[in-house]
């Protein structure tokens, strides 16, 4: 789980418009980043699961976040990821998402996992496909069109 001491790096990642351009909550201010981090921490307390911080092993720098999201009225148990621009293309999202997917099926006994992805976010689509998710449909969240990728435990 992310902690208060992760906030400076978390804010820097989420205030970068290139990082957030495909998210439902586009470019975040510093205050927005604080509230968003608080939501993620609260999700752990309310649901018992959520997002983990991903850290670079050599430096312990925050790379981004990967984990689960299922707020009230959400379309399903979602695996999501956001990686800081300095770490793009290094396999962090794929490696962490695969570990989370295994955890969802093996430890949490989940039957199905989805990922909601902006149609223009080809990098995230590739991550979803690398971990075995396939396109299941599309939906609109907060007036934002998203593709629904998913995988069932029997398929993984």
mmCIF file of C-alpha atoms in Angstrom:
data_model
loop_
_atom_site.group_PDB
_atom_site.id
_atom_site.type_symbol
_atom_site.label_atom_id
_atom_site.label_comp_id
_atom_site.label_asym_id
_atom_site.label_seq_id
_atom_site.Cartn_x
_atom_site.Cartn_y
_atom_site.Cartn_z
ATOM 1 C CA UNK A 1 0.000 0.000 0.000
ATOM 2 C CA UNK A 2 1.226 3.495 -0.719
ATOM 3 C CA UNK A 3 2.147 5.645 2.277
ATOM 4 C CA UNK A 4 2.260 9.352 3.089
ATOM 5 C CA UNK A 5 6.043 9.336 2.551
ATOM 6 C CA UNK A 6 5.419 8.325 -1.088
ATOM 7 C CA UNK A 7 3.414 11.463 -1.792
ATOM 8 C CA UNK A 8 6.102 13.683 -3.358
ATOM 9 C CA UNK A 9 6.972 11.081 -5.993
ATOM 10 C CA UNK A 10 3.305 10.108 -6.378
ATOM 11 C CA UNK A 11 2.349 13.739 -7.003
ATOM 12 C CA UNK A 12 5.140 14.212 -9.541
ATOM 13 C CA UNK A 13 3.962 11.161 -11.500
ATOM 14 C CA UNK A 14 0.283 12.147 -11.432
ATOM 15 C CA UNK A 15 0.849 15.821 -12.174
ATOM 16 C CA UNK A 16 2.577 14.883 -15.448
ATOM 17 C CA UNK A 17 -0.010 15.447 -18.218
ATOM 18 C CA UNK A 18 1.648 12.802 -20.415
ATOM 19 C CA UNK A 19 1.140 10.181 -17.698
ATOM 20 C CA UNK A 20 -2.496 11.070 -17.035
ATOM 21 C CA UNK A 21 -3.728 11.986 -20.508
ATOM 22 C CA UNK A 22 -5.577 8.687 -20.940
ATOM 23 C CA UNK A 23 -7.074 8.474 -17.458
ATOM 24 C CA UNK A 24 -10.607 9.411 -16.486
ATOM 25 C CA UNK A 25 -9.086 12.011 -14.184
ATOM 26 C CA UNK A 26 -6.838 13.901 -16.532
ATOM 27 C CA UNK A 27 -3.956 16.093 -15.339
ATOM 28 C CA UNK A 28 -4.051 16.363 -11.560
ATOM 29 C CA UNK A 29 -3.036 19.340 -9.470
ATOM 30 C CA UNK A 30 -0.957 18.729 -6.350
ATOM 31 C CA UNK A 31 -4.140 18.910 -4.235
ATOM 32 C CA UNK A 32 -5.902 16.493 -6.588
ATOM 33 C CA UNK A 33 -2.950 14.104 -6.329
ATOM 34 C CA UNK A 34 -3.211 14.209 -2.527
ATOM 35 C CA UNK A 35 -6.932 13.434 -2.641
ATOM 36 C CA UNK A 36 -6.338 10.657 -5.163
ATOM 37 C CA UNK A 37 -3.679 9.063 -2.964
ATOM 38 C CA UNK A 38 -6.058 9.312 0.001
ATOM 39 C CA UNK A 39 -8.760 7.540 -2.041
ATOM 40 C CA UNK A 40 -6.342 4.716 -2.863
ATOM 41 C CA UNK A 41 -5.332 4.330 0.788
ATOM 42 C CA UNK A 42 -8.987 4.427 1.822
ATOM 43 C CA UNK A 43 -9.845 1.749 -0.727
ATOM 44 C CA UNK A 44 -7.569 -0.645 1.180
ATOM 45 C CA UNK A 45 -9.429 0.058 4.412
ATOM 46 C CA UNK A 46 -12.893 -0.260 2.884
ATOM 47 C CA UNK A 47 -12.345 -3.206 0.531
ATOM 48 C CA UNK A 48 -9.271 -4.949 1.914
ATOM 49 C CA UNK A 49 -7.406 -4.605 -1.390
ATOM 50 C CA UNK A 50 -6.188 -1.840 -3.646
ATOM 51 C CA UNK A 51 -3.122 -0.383 -5.325
ATOM 52 C CA UNK A 52 0.469 -1.157 -4.460
ATOM 53 C CA UNK A 53 3.352 1.185 -5.050
ATOM 54 C CA UNK A 54 5.901 -0.154 -7.524
ATOM 55 C CA UNK A 55 9.466 0.782 -6.607
ATOM 56 C CA UNK A 56 12.717 0.603 -8.530
ATOM 57 C CA UNK A 57 14.837 -2.000 -6.774
ATOM 58 C CA UNK A 58 18.190 -0.213 -7.105
ATOM 59 C CA UNK A 59 17.072 3.240 -5.932
ATOM 60 C CA UNK A 60 13.748 2.628 -4.156
ATOM 61 C CA UNK A 61 12.234 5.383 -6.325
ATOM 62 C CA UNK A 62 8.478 5.181 -6.864
ATOM 63 C CA UNK A 63 7.890 3.871 -10.383
ATOM 64 C CA UNK A 64 4.088 4.035 -10.208
ATOM 65 C CA UNK A 65 1.131 2.072 -8.923
ATOM 66 C CA UNK A 66 -0.452 -1.217 -9.892
ATOM 67 C CA UNK A 67 -3.299 -3.073 -8.270
ATOM 68 C CA UNK A 68 -7.012 -3.411 -7.864
ATOM 69 C CA UNK A 69 -9.895 -1.009 -7.984
ATOM 70 C CA UNK A 70 -13.558 -1.691 -7.290
ATOM 71 C CA UNK A 71 -15.362 1.360 -5.916
ATOM 72 C CA UNK A 72 -19.123 1.408 -5.499
ATOM 73 C CA UNK A 73 -21.014 0.872 -8.779
ATOM 74 C CA UNK A 74 -17.845 -0.116 -10.652
ATOM 75 C CA UNK A 75 -18.353 -2.519 -13.577
ATOM 76 C CA UNK A 76 -16.113 -5.210 -12.096
ATOM 77 C CA UNK A 77 -12.968 -6.124 -10.234
ATOM 78 C CA UNK A 78 -10.414 -3.954 -12.058
ATOM 79 C CA UNK A 79 -6.670 -4.383 -12.404
ATOM 80 C CA UNK A 80 -5.166 -0.987 -13.194
ATOM 81 C CA UNK A 81 -1.721 0.554 -13.522
ATOM 82 C CA UNK A 82 -0.057 3.951 -13.833
ATOM 83 C CA UNK A 83 3.689 4.173 -14.393
ATOM 84 C CA UNK A 84 5.801 7.338 -14.290
ATOM 85 C CA UNK A 85 7.125 8.507 -17.640
ATOM 86 C CA UNK A 86 10.785 7.986 -16.623
ATOM 87 C CA UNK A 87 10.016 4.259 -16.327
ATOM 88 C CA UNK A 88 7.984 3.674 -19.493
ATOM 89 C CA UNK A 89 9.124 0.862 -21.750
ATOM 90 C CA UNK A 90 11.022 -1.006 -19.043
ATOM 91 C CA UNK A 91 8.444 -3.727 -18.365
ATOM 92 C CA UNK A 92 7.341 -2.529 -14.928
ATOM 93 C CA UNK A 93 3.620 -2.412 -15.776
ATOM 94 C CA UNK A 94 3.598 -5.849 -17.375
ATOM 95 C CA UNK A 95 5.593 -7.530 -14.619
ATOM 96 C CA UNK A 96 3.585 -5.977 -11.789
ATOM 97 C CA UNK A 97 0.223 -6.498 -13.516
ATOM 98 C CA UNK A 98 1.015 -10.167 -14.124
ATOM 99 C CA UNK A 99 1.910 -10.665 -10.468
ATOM 100 C CA UNK A 100 -1.304 -8.921 -9.429
ATOM 101 C CA UNK A 101 -3.353 -11.051 -11.806
ATOM 102 C CA UNK A 102 -1.821 -14.223 -10.361
ATOM 103 C CA UNK A 103 -2.571 -12.918 -6.862
ATOM 104 C CA UNK A 104 -6.199 -12.165 -7.804
ATOM 105 C CA UNK A 105 -6.791 -15.690 -9.098
ATOM 106 C CA UNK A 106 -4.682 -17.722 -6.682
ATOM 107 C CA UNK A 107 -4.883 -15.852 -3.385
ATOM 108 C CA UNK A 108 -8.074 -13.815 -3.690
ATOM 109 C CA UNK A 109 -9.992 -16.550 -5.557
ATOM 110 C CA UNK A 110 -11.367 -14.063 -8.095
ATOM 111 C CA UNK A 111 -13.003 -15.577 -11.180
ATOM 112 C CA UNK A 112 -12.700 -12.595 -13.522
ATOM 113 C CA UNK A 113 -10.586 -9.449 -13.743
ATOM 114 C CA UNK A 114 -11.090 -6.446 -16.026
ATOM 115 C CA UNK A 115 -8.969 -3.480 -17.054
ATOM 116 C CA UNK A 116 -10.586 -0.273 -18.318
ATOM 117 C CA UNK A 117 -8.393 1.359 -20.964
ATOM 118 C CA UNK A 118 -8.697 4.450 -23.150
ATOM 119 C CA UNK A 119 -8.855 3.311 -26.803
ATOM 120 C CA UNK A 120 -5.897 5.552 -27.686
ATOM 121 C CA UNK A 121 -3.665 4.172 -24.926
ATOM 122 C CA UNK A 122 -1.887 1.590 -27.048
ATOM 123 C CA UNK A 123 0.795 0.986 -24.398
ATOM 124 C CA UNK A 124 -1.772 -0.095 -21.819
ATOM 125 C CA UNK A 125 -3.598 -2.192 -24.395
ATOM 126 C CA UNK A 126 -0.325 -4.028 -25.042
ATOM 127 C CA UNK A 127 0.157 -4.600 -21.299
ATOM 128 C CA UNK A 128 -3.377 -6.005 -21.027
ATOM 129 C CA UNK A 129 -2.762 -8.332 -23.959
ATOM 130 C CA UNK A 130 0.632 -9.463 -22.591
ATOM 131 C CA UNK A 131 -0.990 -10.566 -19.336
ATOM 132 C CA UNK A 132 -3.689 -12.489 -21.201
ATOM 133 C CA UNK A 133 -6.579 -10.045 -21.239
ATOM 134 C CA UNK A 134 -8.723 -9.742 -24.346
ATOM 135 C CA UNK A 135 -11.165 -7.098 -25.501
ATOM 136 C CA UNK A 136 -14.608 -7.770 -24.005
ATOM 137 C CA UNK A 137 -16.421 -4.572 -24.923
ATOM 138 C CA UNK A 138 -16.528 -0.900 -24.152
ATOM 139 C CA UNK A 139 -18.248 1.451 -21.752
ATOM 140 C CA UNK A 140 -18.417 5.089 -20.697
ATOM 141 C CA UNK A 141 -17.186 6.242 -17.276
ATOM 142 C CA UNK A 142 -17.633 9.923 -16.417
ATOM 143 C CA UNK A 143 -18.192 10.722 -20.121
ATOM 144 C CA UNK A 144 -14.915 8.963 -20.980
ATOM 145 C CA UNK A 145 -15.108 6.104 -23.500
ATOM 146 C CA UNK A 146 -13.125 3.079 -22.296
ATOM 147 C CA UNK A 147 -12.369 -0.352 -23.651
ATOM 148 C CA UNK A 148 -13.048 -3.250 -21.306
ATOM 149 C CA UNK A 149 -10.285 -5.844 -21.385
ATOM 150 C CA UNK A 150 -10.645 -8.913 -19.223
ATOM 151 C CA UNK A 151 -9.602 -12.428 -18.396
ATOM 152 C CA UNK A 152 -11.155 -15.250 -16.413
ATOM 153 C CA UNK A 153 -9.203 -17.455 -14.033
ATOM 154 C CA UNK A 154 -9.770 -20.483 -16.253
ATOM 155 C CA UNK A 155 -8.092 -18.641 -19.164
ATOM 156 C CA UNK A 156 -4.952 -17.472 -17.388
#
